[in-house]
Coordinates of C-alpha atoms in Angstrom, one line a residue:
X1 CA -24.5 -17.7 -10.3
X2 CA -27.8 -19.6 -11.6
X3 CA -29.7 -17.6 -14.0
X4 CA -33.7 -18.4 -13.7
X5 CA -35.3 -17.9 -16.8
X6 CA -39.7 -17.9 -17.4
X7 CA -40.6 -18.1 -21.1
X8 CA -44.0 -17.0 -22.0
X9 CA -44.7 -18.0 -25.8
X10 CA -48.2 -17.4 -27.4
X11 CA -47.4 -20.2 -29.9
X12 CA -46.0 -23.9 -29.8
X13 CA -43.7 -23.1 -32.6
X14 CA -42.1 -20.1 -30.6
X15 CA -41.6 -22.0 -27.7
X16 CA -39.6 -24.8 -29.6
X17 CA -37.7 -22.5 -31.0
X18 CA -37.2 -20.7 -27.6
X19 CA -36.6 -24.6 -26.0
X20 CA -33.8 -24.8 -28.7
X21 CA -31.8 -21.7 -28.6
X22 CA -32.0 -21.8 -24.8
X23 CA -30.3 -25.9 -24.7
X24 CA -27.7 -24.1 -27.2
X25 CA -26.7 -21.5 -25.4
X26 CA -23.2 -20.9 -24.3
X27 CA -24.7 -20.4 -20.8
X28 CA -26.8 -23.1 -21.3
X29 CA -24.9 -24.9 -17.8
X30 CA -25.8 -21.6 -15.8
X31 CA -29.3 -21.2 -16.9
X32 CA -32.4 -22.4 -15.3
X33 CA -35.6 -22.0 -17.6
X34 CA -39.6 -22.5 -17.6
X35 CA -41.3 -22.4 -20.6
X36 CA -45.0 -21.5 -21.1
X37 CA -47.6 -21.6 -23.9
X38 CA -50.1 -18.8 -23.3
X39 CA -51.9 -16.5 -25.2
X40 CA -52.4 -12.7 -24.8
X41 CA -55.8 -12.9 -23.3
X42 CA -54.7 -15.7 -20.5
X43 CA -52.2 -13.8 -18.9
X44 CA -54.3 -13.3 -15.9
X45 CA -53.5 -17.2 -15.2
X46 CA -49.9 -16.5 -14.4
X47 CA -49.2 -16.7 -10.9
X48 CA -48.4 -13.0 -9.2
X49 CA -45.6 -14.2 -7.6
X50 CA -43.0 -16.0 -10.4
X51 CA -40.0 -17.5 -8.5
X52 CA -37.6 -16.4 -11.7
X53 CA -35.1 -13.7 -12.6
X54 CA -36.5 -12.5 -15.5
X55 CA -39.2 -12.7 -17.8
X56 CA -39.1 -13.0 -21.8
X57 CA -42.5 -12.6 -23.6
X58 CA -43.7 -11.4 -27.2
X59 CA -45.8 -8.2 -28.2
X60 CA -49.3 -7.7 -26.0
X61 CA -48.2 -10.6 -23.5
X62 CA -44.9 -9.1 -22.9
X63 CA -47.0 -5.7 -22.1
X64 CA -49.4 -7.5 -19.8
X65 CA -47.1 -9.1 -17.8
X66 CA -45.0 -5.6 -17.4
X67 CA -48.4 -4.3 -16.3
X68 CA -49.4 -7.2 -14.0
X69 CA -46.3 -7.5 -12.7
X70 CA -44.2 -4.0 -12.5
X71 CA -41.6 -5.4 -10.0
X72 CA -40.4 -8.5 -12.5
X73 CA -38.0 -7.3 -15.1
X74 CA -39.2 -8.7 -18.4
X75 CA -37.7 -8.7 -21.4
X76 CA -39.7 -8.6 -25.1
X77 CA -39.3 -10.2 -28.5
X78 CA -38.8 -7.8 -30.7
X79 CA -40.2 -7.7 -34.0
X80 CA -37.5 -7.1 -36.5
X81 CA -37.4 -5.4 -39.7
X82 CA -37.0 -9.0 -41.3
X83 CA -39.9 -10.7 -39.6
X84 CA -42.2 -8.7 -41.0
X85 CA -40.5 -8.5 -44.4
X86 CA -41.1 -11.8 -44.7
X87 CA -44.7 -12.4 -42.9
X88 CA -45.5 -9.2 -46.0
X89 CA -43.8 -11.6 -48.8
X90 CA -46.0 -14.5 -47.3
X91 CA -48.8 -12.7 -47.3
X92 CA -48.6 -11.6 -51.1
X93 CA -47.4 -14.7 -52.7
X94 CA -50.7 -16.5 -50.6
X95 CA -53.0 -13.5 -51.7
X96 CA -51.6 -11.7 -54.6
X97 CA -53.4 -8.4 -55.9
X98 CA -55.3 -8.5 -52.4
X99 CA -55.2 -5.1 -49.9
X100 CA -52.7 -5.7 -46.9
X101 CA -54.0 -4.7 -43.8
X102 CA -50.6 -5.0 -41.5
X103 CA -51.8 -4.6 -37.9
X104 CA -49.8 -3.5 -34.7
X105 CA -47.0 -1.5 -33.1
X106 CA -44.2 -2.5 -34.7
X107 CA -40.9 -0.2 -35.2
X108 CA -40.2 -1.5 -38.2
X109 CA -43.5 -0.2 -40.3
X110 CA -41.6 3.5 -40.6
X111 CA -39.3 1.7 -42.5
X112 CA -41.0 -0.2 -44.4
X113 CA -43.7 2.2 -45.6
X114 CA -41.7 3.9 -48.3
X115 CA -40.0 0.6 -49.6
X116 CA -43.5 -0.8 -50.0
X117 CA -44.9 2.1 -51.9
X118 CA -42.0 1.8 -54.3
X119 CA -42.7 -2.2 -54.8
X120 CA -46.7 -0.7 -55.5
X121 CA -47.5 -3.0 -53.2
X122 CA -51.3 -2.1 -52.0
X123 CA -51.0 -2.0 -47.8
X124 CA -52.3 -0.2 -45.3
X125 CA -50.8 0.0 -41.6
X126 CA -52.6 0.3 -38.9
X127 CA -51.4 1.0 -35.3
X128 CA -53.1 0.0 -31.9
X129 CA -51.6 1.4 -29.1
X130 CA -53.0 -1.4 -26.7
X131 CA -54.6 -4.6 -26.6
X132 CA -58.2 -2.9 -26.1
X133 CA -57.5 -1.0 -29.5
X134 CA -56.8 -4.0 -32.0
X135 CA -60.4 -5.3 -32.3
X136 CA -61.4 -1.2 -33.6
X137 CA -57.9 -1.0 -35.2
X138 CA -59.1 -4.3 -37.7
X139 CA -62.4 -2.8 -37.9
X140 CA -60.4 0.2 -39.4
X141 CA -58.6 -1.8 -41.8
X142 CA -61.6 -4.1 -42.6
X143 CA -63.8 -0.8 -43.6
X144 CA -60.9 0.7 -45.5
X145 CA -60.9 -2.0 -48.2
X146 CA -58.5 -4.4 -46.7
X147 CA -59.4 -8.1 -47.6
X148 CA -56.1 -9.8 -45.6
X149 CA -54.1 -9.3 -42.5
X150 CA -51.0 -9.6 -41.3
X151 CA -50.2 -9.3 -37.6
X152 CA -49.2 -10.9 -34.1
X153 CA -50.6 -13.9 -32.7
X154 CA -53.5 -12.0 -30.9
X155 CA -54.6 -10.4 -34.3
X156 CA -54.9 -13.4 -35.9
X157 CA -57.0 -15.1 -33.1
X158 CA -58.9 -12.4 -33.8
X159 CA -58.9 -12.9 -37.6
X160 CA -59.8 -16.5 -36.9
X161 CA -62.7 -15.6 -35.0
X162 CA -63.8 -13.6 -37.4
X163 CA -63.0 -15.6 -40.5
X164 CA -60.7 -12.8 -42.3
X165 CA -57.4 -14.3 -44.0
X166 CA -54.4 -13.4 -42.0
X167 CA -50.8 -14.2 -41.8
X168 CA -48.6 -14.3 -38.5
X169 CA -45.7 -12.2 -38.0
X170 CA -43.3 -15.1 -36.9
X171 CA -40.4 -14.1 -34.3
X172 CA -37.1 -15.3 -36.2
X173 CA -34.6 -17.4 -34.2
X174 CA -32.2 -14.2 -34.1
X175 CA -34.5 -12.1 -32.0
X176 CA -35.5 -15.5 -29.5
X177 CA -31.4 -15.5 -29.3
X178 CA -31.0 -11.9 -29.2
X179 CA -33.9 -12.0 -26.3
X180 CA -32.4 -14.8 -24.3
X181 CA -29.4 -12.8 -24.2
X182 CA -30.8 -9.6 -23.3
X183 CA -32.5 -10.9 -20.6
X184 CA -29.1 -12.7 -18.8
X185 CA -27.1 -9.3 -19.1
X186 CA -29.8 -7.6 -18.0
X187 CA -30.1 -9.9 -14.9
X188 CA -26.3 -9.7 -14.1
X189 CA -26.6 -6.1 -14.5
X190 CA -29.6 -6.2 -11.6
X191 CA -27.6 -8.8 -9.7
X192 CA -24.2 -6.0 -9.7
X193 CA -26.8 -3.2 -8.7
X194 CA -28.2 -4.9 -5.9
X195 CA -24.6 -6.2 -4.7
X196 CA -23.8 -2.0 -5.0
X197 CA -26.8 -1.7 -2.8
X198 CA -26.5 -4.3 -0.5
X199 CA -22.6 -2.7 -0.2
X200 CA -23.8 0.0 0.3
X201 CA -26.3 -0.5 3.4
X202 CA -23.6 -2.5 5.3
X203 CA -20.8 -0.1 4.3
X204 CA -23.3 2.6 5.8
X205 CA -25.0 1.1 9.1
X206 CA -21.7 -0.5 9.9
X207 CA -19.6 2.9 10.0
X208 CA -18.1 4.1 12.7
X209 CA -19.3 7.7 11.3
X210 CA -22.6 9.1 11.4
X211 CA -23.8 9.3 7.9
X212 CA -26.0 12.1 6.2
X213 CA -26.8 13.0 3.4
X214 CA -28.8 16.5 3.2
X215 CA -30.6 17.5 -0.4
X216 CA -30.1 21.2 -1.6
X217 CA -33.7 21.7 0.3
X218 CA -32.1 20.7 3.4
X219 CA -34.0 17.1 3.7
X220 CA -32.1 14.0 5.0
X221 CA -32.3 11.8 2.1
X222 CA -30.0 9.1 4.1
X223 CA -29.1 8.6 7.4
X224 CA -27.4 5.4 8.9
X225 CA -27.9 4.6 12.5
X226 CA -25.0 5.9 13.8
X227 CA -25.8 8.9 12.9
X228 CA -29.1 8.5 14.7
X229 CA -27.5 7.2 18.1
X230 CA -24.5 10.4 18.1
X231 CA -28.0 12.8 17.4
X232 CA -29.6 11.4 20.6
X233 CA -32.6 11.2 18.9
X234 CA -35.4 8.9 19.1
X235 CA -36.9 10.2 15.8
X236 CA -35.8 8.7 12.3
X237 CA -33.7 11.0 10.8
X238 CA -35.1 10.7 7.3
X239 CA -37.4 13.6 5.4
X240 CA -36.8 15.8 8.3
X241 CA -35.2 19.2 7.8
X242 CA -31.1 19.4 8.8
X243 CA -32.2 22.3 11.0
X244 CA -34.5 20.7 13.3
X245 CA -33.4 17.4 13.5
X246 CA -29.3 18.6 13.6
X247 CA -28.8 21.6 14.1
X248 CA -25.1 21.4 14.7
X249 CA -24.6 20.6 11.1
X250 CA -26.8 23.4 9.5
X251 CA -24.6 26.2 9.6
X252 CA -22.2 23.8 7.6
X253 CA -24.8 22.8 5.4
X254 CA -25.5 26.6 4.2
X255 CA -21.8 26.8 3.8
X256 CA -20.4 24.2 1.9
X257 CA -23.5 24.2 -0.3
X258 CA -22.8 28.1 -1.7
X259 CA -19.0 27.4 -2.0
X260 CA -18.8 24.3 -3.0
X261 CA -15.8 23.7 -0.5
X262 CA -15.3 20.4 1.5
X263 CA -14.9 21.0 5.1
X264 CA -12.4 18.0 6.9
X265 CA -11.8 17.4 10.5
X266 CA -13.8 20.6 11.8
X267 CA -14.5 20.4 15.6
X268 CA -18.1 21.6 16.7
X269 CA -20.3 21.1 19.7
X270 CA -24.1 20.2 20.1
X271 CA -24.5 20.5 23.9
X272 CA -22.0 19.3 26.2
X273 CA -20.6 17.0 23.1
X274 CA -17.6 17.7 21.1
X275 CA -17.8 16.3 17.5
X276 CA -15.6 16.1 14.6
X277 CA -16.9 16.8 11.5
X278 CA -16.3 16.3 7.7
X279 CA -18.4 17.8 4.8
X280 CA -18.2 17.1 1.1
X281 CA -20.3 18.9 -1.3
X282 CA -22.5 16.8 -4.1
X283 CA -22.7 18.6 -7.8
X284 CA -24.7 17.3 -10.6
X285 CA -23.6 19.4 -13.6
X286 CA -21.7 22.1 -11.7
X287 CA -25.1 22.9 -9.8
X288 CA -24.8 22.0 -6.2
X289 CA -27.1 18.8 -5.1
X290 CA -26.3 18.6 -1.4
X291 CA -24.0 17.7 1.1
X292 CA -22.6 14.9 2.6
X293 CA -21.7 14.4 6.6
X294 CA -19.4 12.4 8.6
X295 CA -19.2 13.3 12.0
X296 CA -17.6 11.2 15.2
X297 CA -17.8 12.4 18.8
X298 CA -14.2 13.2 19.7
X299 CA -13.9 10.8 22.8
X300 CA -15.1 7.8 20.5
X301 CA -12.1 9.1 18.5
X302 CA -9.8 9.2 21.6
X303 CA -10.2 5.3 22.7
X304 CA -10.3 3.9 19.2
X305 CA -6.9 5.2 19.1
X306 CA -5.7 4.0 22.7
X307 CA -7.3 0.7 21.2
X308 CA -5.2 0.9 17.9
X309 CA -2.0 1.8 19.5
X310 CA -2.5 -1.2 21.7
X311 CA -2.5 -3.5 19.2
X312 CA 0.5 -1.8 18.0
X313 CA 2.3 -2.5 20.7
X314 CA 0.8 -6.0 21.2
X315 CA 2.7 -6.2 17.3
X316 CA 6.1 -4.8 18.6
X317 CA 5.3 -1.7 16.1
X318 CA 5.5 1.0 18.5
X319 CA 8.0 2.7 20.4
X320 CA 8.1 1.6 24.2
X321 CA 10.4 4.9 25.0
X322 CA 10.0 8.4 25.4
X323 CA 12.1 11.3 26.3
X324 CA 11.0 10.6 29.8
X325 CA 12.9 8.2 30.1
X326 CA 16.5 8.9 29.2
X327 CA 18.2 9.6 32.3
X328 CA 21.1 12.4 32.6
X329 CA 22.6 14.9 34.3
X330 CA 25.7 16.4 32.5
X331 CA 25.5 19.3 29.9
X332 CA 26.1 17.3 26.9
X333 CA 23.3 15.1 27.4
X334 CA 20.9 17.9 28.2
X335 CA 21.7 19.7 25.2
X336 CA 21.7 16.6 23.0
X337 CA 18.3 15.5 24.0
X338 CA 16.8 19.1 23.6
X339 CA 18.1 19.2 19.9
X340 CA 16.4 15.4 19.6
X341 CA 13.1 17.2 21.3
X342 CA 13.2 20.1 18.2
X343 CA 13.6 17.3 16.0
X344 CA 10.6 15.6 17.0
X345 CA 8.6 18.8 15.9
X346 CA 9.5 18.2 12.2
X347 CA 9.1 15.1 10.0
X348 CA 12.6 15.6 8.3
X349 CA 15.2 12.1 7.9
X350 CA 17.2 12.1 11.1
X351 CA 20.7 10.7 11.6
X352 CA 21.7 9.5 14.6
X353 CA 25.5 8.8 14.9
X354 CA 27.2 7.4 18.7
X355 CA 29.4 4.9 19.8
X356 CA 27.7 1.2 20.1
X357 CA 25.6 1.0 23.0
X358 CA 24.9 4.9 23.5
X359 CA 21.5 4.9 23.3
X360 CA 20.9 5.9 19.7
X361 CA 17.5 3.4 19.1
X362 CA 16.4 5.2 22.8
X363 CA 16.9 8.7 21.1
X364 CA 14.6 7.5 17.9
X365 CA 12.2 5.9 19.8
X366 CA 11.6 9.0 21.9
X367 CA 11.3 11.4 18.9
X368 CA 8.8 9.5 17.0
X369 CA 6.8 9.5 20.7
X370 CA 7.1 13.3 21.1
X371 CA 6.4 13.8 17.4
X372 CA 3.0 13.9 15.7
X373 CA 3.3 10.2 14.3
X374 CA 3.6 8.9 17.6
X375 CA -0.4 7.0 17.2
X376 CA 1.3 5.7 14.1
X377 CA 4.0 2.1 14.0
X378 CA 7.5 2.2 15.2
X379 CA 9.0 -0.1 12.8
X380 CA 13.0 -1.2 13.7
X381 CA 15.4 -2.9 11.5
X382 CA 19.5 -3.8 12.2
X383 CA 20.6 -3.6 8.7
X384 CA 24.1 -5.5 9.4
X385 CA 21.8 -8.8 10.1
X386 CA 20.6 -9.2 6.3
X387 CA 22.5 -10.2 3.0
X388 CA 21.7 -8.0 0.1
X389 CA 18.3 -9.8 -1.0
X390 CA 17.0 -10.2 2.3
X391 CA 17.0 -6.8 3.0
X392 CA 15.4 -6.2 -0.2
X393 CA 12.5 -8.3 1.0
X394 CA 12.6 -7.3 4.7
X395 CA 12.1 -3.3 3.3
X396 CA 10.3 -3.9 -0.1
X397 CA 8.2 -7.2 0.7
X398 CA 7.4 -9.8 -2.0
X399 CA 4.5 -10.8 -3.9
X400 CA 3.4 -14.5 -3.5
X401 CA 5.8 -17.5 -5.7
X402 CA 8.5 -14.6 -5.8
X403 CA 11.0 -16.9 -3.9
X404 CA 11.0 -20.8 -3.6
X405 CA 9.6 -20.6 0.2
X406 CA 8.0 -17.5 0.7
X407 CA 5.0 -17.1 2.4
X408 CA 1.9 -17.9 0.9
X409 CA 0.3 -14.5 -0.4
X410 CA 3.3 -13.1 -0.2
X411 CA 5.3 -10.7 2.7
X412 CA 4.3 -6.6 3.2
X413 CA 7.3 -5.2 3.6
X414 CA 8.4 -3.2 6.6
X415 CA 8.1 -0.1 4.2
X416 CA 4.7 -0.5 4.4
X417 CA 4.1 -1.4 7.7
X418 CA 6.0 1.6 8.7
X419 CA 3.1 3.7 6.7
X420 CA 2.2 7.0 8.5
X421 CA 4.7 6.3 11.4
X422 CA 8.7 5.9 11.4
X423 CA 11.1 3.3 10.0
X424 CA 14.3 3.3 12.1
X425 CA 17.4 1.6 10.2
X426 CA 20.4 0.7 12.8
X427 CA 23.4 0.5 11.7
X428 CA 22.6 1.6 8.2
X429 CA 26.2 2.0 7.4
X430 CA 25.9 -1.6 6.7
X431 CA 23.7 -1.6 4.1
X432 CA 25.3 -3.3 0.7
X433 CA 26.8 -0.7 -1.6
X434 CA 24.4 -2.0 -4.3
X435 CA 21.5 -2.1 -2.6
X436 CA 21.8 2.0 -1.6
X437 CA 20.5 3.0 -5.1
X438 CA 17.3 0.6 -4.3
X439 CA 16.8 2.6 -1.0
X440 CA 17.4 6.2 -2.4
X441 CA 14.7 5.8 -4.9
X442 CA 11.9 5.1 -2.1
X443 CA 13.3 8.2 -0.2
X444 CA 12.8 10.1 -3.0
X445 CA 9.6 8.8 -5.0
X446 CA 8.1 8.0 -1.2
X447 CA 6.8 5.0 -3.0
X448 CA 7.4 1.0 -2.9
X449 CA 6.9 -2.0 -5.2
X450 CA 7.0 -5.2 -3.9
X451 CA 9.4 -7.6 -5.1
X452 CA 7.9 -10.3 -7.9
X453 CA 4.7 -7.6 -7.9
X454 CA 4.0 -4.6 -10.9
X455 CA 2.3 -2.6 -8.0
X456 CA 3.4 0.9 -7.1
X457 CA 2.1 1.5 -3.3
X458 CA 2.6 5.4 -2.0
X459 CA 4.0 5.6 1.4
X460 CA 4.3 8.5 4.2
X461 CA 7.6 7.2 6.3
X462 CA 9.8 9.2 8.2
X463 CA 13.1 7.5 8.2
X464 CA 15.2 8.0 11.3
X465 CA 19.3 6.5 10.7
X466 CA 21.4 5.3 13.0
X467 CA 25.2 4.5 13.1
X468 CA 28.2 4.6 14.8
X469 CA 30.4 5.1 11.8
X470 CA 31.8 8.6 10.2
X471 CA 29.4 7.8 7.2
X472 CA 30.9 11.0 5.3
X473 CA 34.8 9.1 5.6
X474 CA 33.0 6.1 4.6
X475 CA 31.4 7.6 1.5
X476 CA 34.6 9.5 0.7
X477 CA 36.5 5.7 0.9
X478 CA 33.7 4.6 -1.7
X479 CA 31.4 2.8 0.9
X480 CA 28.4 4.9 1.0
X481 CA 26.7 6.6 -1.5
X482 CA 27.1 10.6 -1.4
X483 CA 22.9 10.8 -2.5
X484 CA 21.9 8.8 0.1
X485 CA 23.7 10.3 3.2
X486 CA 22.9 13.4 2.0
X487 CA 19.1 11.8 1.7
X488 CA 19.4 10.6 5.4
X489 CA 21.2 13.1 6.8
X490 CA 18.5 16.3 7.1
X491 CA 19.2 16.2 10.6
X492 CA 21.7 15.2 12.1
X493 CA 22.2 13.8 16.2
X494 CA 25.5 12.9 18.0
X495 CA 25.2 11.0 21.1
X496 CA 28.5 11.3 23.3
X497 CA 30.1 8.2 24.6
X498 CA 29.2 7.6 28.3
X499 CA 33.1 8.5 29.5
X500 CA 31.9 12.1 28.0
X501 CA 29.0 12.8 30.4
X502 CA 30.6 11.3 33.7
X503 CA 27.6 12.8 35.7
X504 CA 25.0 10.5 34.3
X505 CA 26.7 7.6 35.9
X506 CA 25.4 7.6 39.2
X507 CA 21.9 8.2 37.6
X508 CA 22.4 5.6 35.2
X509 CA 23.9 3.4 37.8
X510 CA 20.6 3.7 40.4
X511 CA 18.2 2.8 38.0
X512 CA 20.0 -0.4 37.0
X513 CA 20.2 -1.9 40.2
X514 CA 16.8 -1.1 40.7
X515 CA 16.0 -2.9 37.5
X516 CA 18.4 -5.6 37.9
X517 CA 18.1 -6.7 41.5
X518 CA 14.6 -7.9 41.1
X519 CA 15.4 -9.7 38.6
X520 CA 18.7 -11.5 40.1
X521 CA 17.2 -11.7 43.4
X522 CA 19.7 -9.6 44.8
X523 CA 20.2 -8.0 48.0
X524 CA 22.3 -4.6 47.1
X525 CA 21.1 -1.4 47.8
X526 CA 23.7 0.6 46.2
X527 CA 27.2 1.3 45.1
X528 CA 29.9 2.9 47.3
X529 CA 31.1 6.2 47.1
X530 CA 34.8 4.9 46.0
X531 CA 33.0 2.0 43.7
X532 CA 30.9 4.7 41.7
X533 CA 34.5 6.9 41.3
X534 CA 35.8 3.7 40.2
X535 CA 33.2 3.7 37.3
X536 CA 33.7 6.9 36.6
X537 CA 37.3 6.6 35.6
X538 CA 36.5 3.6 33.7
X539 CA 36.4 4.2 29.9
X540 CA 33.5 1.9 29.0
X541 CA 33.7 1.1 25.2
X542 CA 30.6 -0.5 25.2
X543 CA 29.4 2.6 27.1
X544 CA 26.0 2.6 28.8
X545 CA 25.4 -0.7 27.7
X546 CA 28.2 -2.2 29.0
X547 CA 27.3 -0.3 32.5
X548 CA 24.3 -2.4 32.5
X549 CA 25.9 -5.7 32.0
X550 CA 28.3 -4.7 34.6
X551 CA 25.8 -3.8 37.1
X552 CA 23.8 -7.6 36.3
X553 CA 26.8 -9.3 36.8
X554 CA 28.2 -7.5 40.0
X555 CA 24.4 -8.2 41.8
X556 CA 24.6 -11.7 40.7
X557 CA 28.1 -12.6 42.2
X558 CA 27.4 -10.4 45.5
X559 CA 23.9 -10.8 45.6
X560 CA 24.1 -11.3 49.4
X561 CA 25.5 -7.8 49.8
X562 CA 23.7 -4.9 50.3
X563 CA 26.8 -2.6 49.0
X564 CA 29.2 -3.1 46.1
X565 CA 32.7 -1.8 47.1
X566 CA 35.5 -0.7 45.2
X567 CA 37.2 -3.6 45.9
X568 CA 34.7 -6.0 44.7
X569 CA 34.7 -3.9 41.3
X570 CA 38.0 -4.0 41.0
X571 CA 37.7 -8.0 41.1
X572 CA 34.9 -7.9 38.9
X573 CA 36.4 -5.6 36.2
X574 CA 40.1 -7.5 37.1
X575 CA 41.8 -4.4 37.8
X576 CA 45.0 -3.5 40.1
X577 CA 43.6 -2.7 43.5
X578 CA 44.9 0.6 45.0
X579 CA 43.2 3.7 44.1
X580 CA 42.6 4.0 40.0
X581 CA 45.3 5.9 38.3
X582 CA 44.3 8.3 35.7
X583 CA 44.4 6.8 32.3
X584 CA 47.5 8.5 29.8
X585 CA 46.6 10.9 27.5
X586 CA 45.7 8.7 24.0
X587 CA 43.3 8.7 21.4
X588 CA 40.2 7.2 21.1
X589 CA 41.1 4.3 18.9
X590 CA 44.2 3.7 20.5
X591 CA 42.1 3.4 23.8
X592 CA 39.5 1.4 22.1
X593 CA 42.0 -1.0 20.8
X594 CA 43.9 -1.6 24.0
X595 CA 40.7 -2.0 25.9
X596 CA 39.6 -4.9 23.0
X597 CA 43.0 -6.9 23.5
X598 CA 42.5 -6.3 27.0
X599 CA 38.7 -7.8 27.6
X600 CA 39.5 -10.7 25.0
X601 CA 42.7 -11.7 26.7
X602 CA 40.7 -12.0 30.0
X603 CA 38.2 -13.9 28.2
X604 CA 40.8 -16.3 26.1
X605 CA 39.8 -15.1 23.1
X606 CA 35.8 -16.3 23.3
X607 CA 34.7 -13.4 20.7
X608 CA 30.9 -14.3 22.3
X609 CA 32.2 -13.5 26.0
X610 CA 33.9 -10.6 24.7
X611 CA 31.3 -9.1 23.1
X612 CA 28.6 -9.5 26.3
X613 CA 31.7 -8.0 28.0
X614 CA 31.9 -5.1 26.5
X615 CA 28.1 -4.8 25.7
X616 CA 28.4 -4.8 22.1
X617 CA 26.7 -7.1 19.1
X618 CA 28.8 -10.2 18.0
X619 CA 29.2 -8.3 14.4
X620 CA 30.3 -5.2 15.6
X621 CA 32.9 -6.7 17.9
X622 CA 34.1 -8.8 14.6
X623 CA 33.6 -5.5 12.6
X624 CA 35.8 -3.6 15.0
X625 CA 38.5 -6.8 15.3
X626 CA 39.1 -6.1 11.5
X627 CA 39.3 -2.6 11.9
X628 CA 42.2 -2.8 14.3
X629 CA 44.1 -6.0 12.8
X630 CA 43.0 -8.1 15.5
X631 CA 41.2 -10.9 13.7

């Protein structure tokens, strides 16, 4: 930014010196200046509205400018001890053995008096306070026997007129450069203060809160327009007493001023309006100076929360489901939901364990929606779909330039996105072992550092994890860190498989029919009792997801029918006709392996089709095949 200087010199030699100093200054490219030679008695000719940032002048000229234009920053060229010494030495050489009168307001004089006494120089020091006193100071010097005078340009003009010998105290190059540096610094400081003041004004006026500052006398000295609108007063709040202008804040002002303790998120009424109030004491040297208030209409707060929640929803950072979306009739599921509701009341980490397709994320979202974090983001990530490096960058984020091809400006991590809300780690058992230590540290310290960045960011995130594997057994095998397991499994929730809660199938079935019949343009209204019983005997290793996929397939195949019969279901499942037989007793692992072999054979070993029929992801199917040696 350009700095505009106005330089007033009382004599041409000083002007020349100033121009040279300005042209050789290190910031010369950012300087614009104008220089004028003008005597102090002609300062009235200076226009009252100078187009500059700062004025540089000397002696009485500087004093006159300050009095004429008090709003204009003015830097005075200092008269140093060296300047005075040089002038006195010159005078001594020119007028030896004559008594010298040093006339002027120079700070250096006090230091020189003793020095010149020791040299036995005959010098009289005169101190005129104002320009108007200069003539009388000269008269005093002459009446005391001074034969030659030493002083500034104004003194030399008067001495010349009165034909009294005189010597000018010339400003040195160092003093001129010092004044220029000081002027540039002064402009910089003034601009910084103006910027801060402007920022303060903008912040004050754009704030959604009503902001008021009340001094220790109860007088309102700061108030923004929002405060005026919330108070519904046509009058300006400034300079009014808080008891009359804002009586609902009066009791807070007295209490906070006496205790010097802040009050946050308190609720008070003003007529029919309800306000949320925050009060902060302001003290100077441990003495109460006033109280700063922030207050907001509670109705406005609730409206803004709805808008924020809508924006989070649009960005996919919000929970779509709550406990009301969970359909169940079985005692097992009733106990599970009740336990999950109790978990929603606290902020502890939760581990949800259950087979694929049982609805673990549905429960995770429900816990978030029923918690005090419901207005915060809900961020989900499937840990099995990322390599170690990608998972680290997704969770922690990275700064610009960390990766070749990375986003310009870097990327915010999911931990930061979930700040104030919940982070859902699905298939947490698949997190690479080397990365588990880094994740553990974040959970312990509650702080995260982006890749390639040195800044540590504090986070407030609740972790809900989900897995279809036994993490304790996995940790005993060395595939999962025990310390991380203990950190994730503060609270544990086990979701029963669908085959262990057959009572829920009719409810789920009706819901899926209603959901898919519109999408599939199907006329199907219900399943026959025989078909429902057949479904309740089906093992459903893909659980609720497999049931949903099955219903969608049947509604497409039999779209012209209104009722799906047992025969229709048997054909879709490729089961033999006749009454369904009770399955032989077997372990869950044996049943699952047999089911996998059956579905793979029916799909001609097409793993994509098999995964869809089972209602599981391709990565989950691959892991199960590897577990049972079917790859």
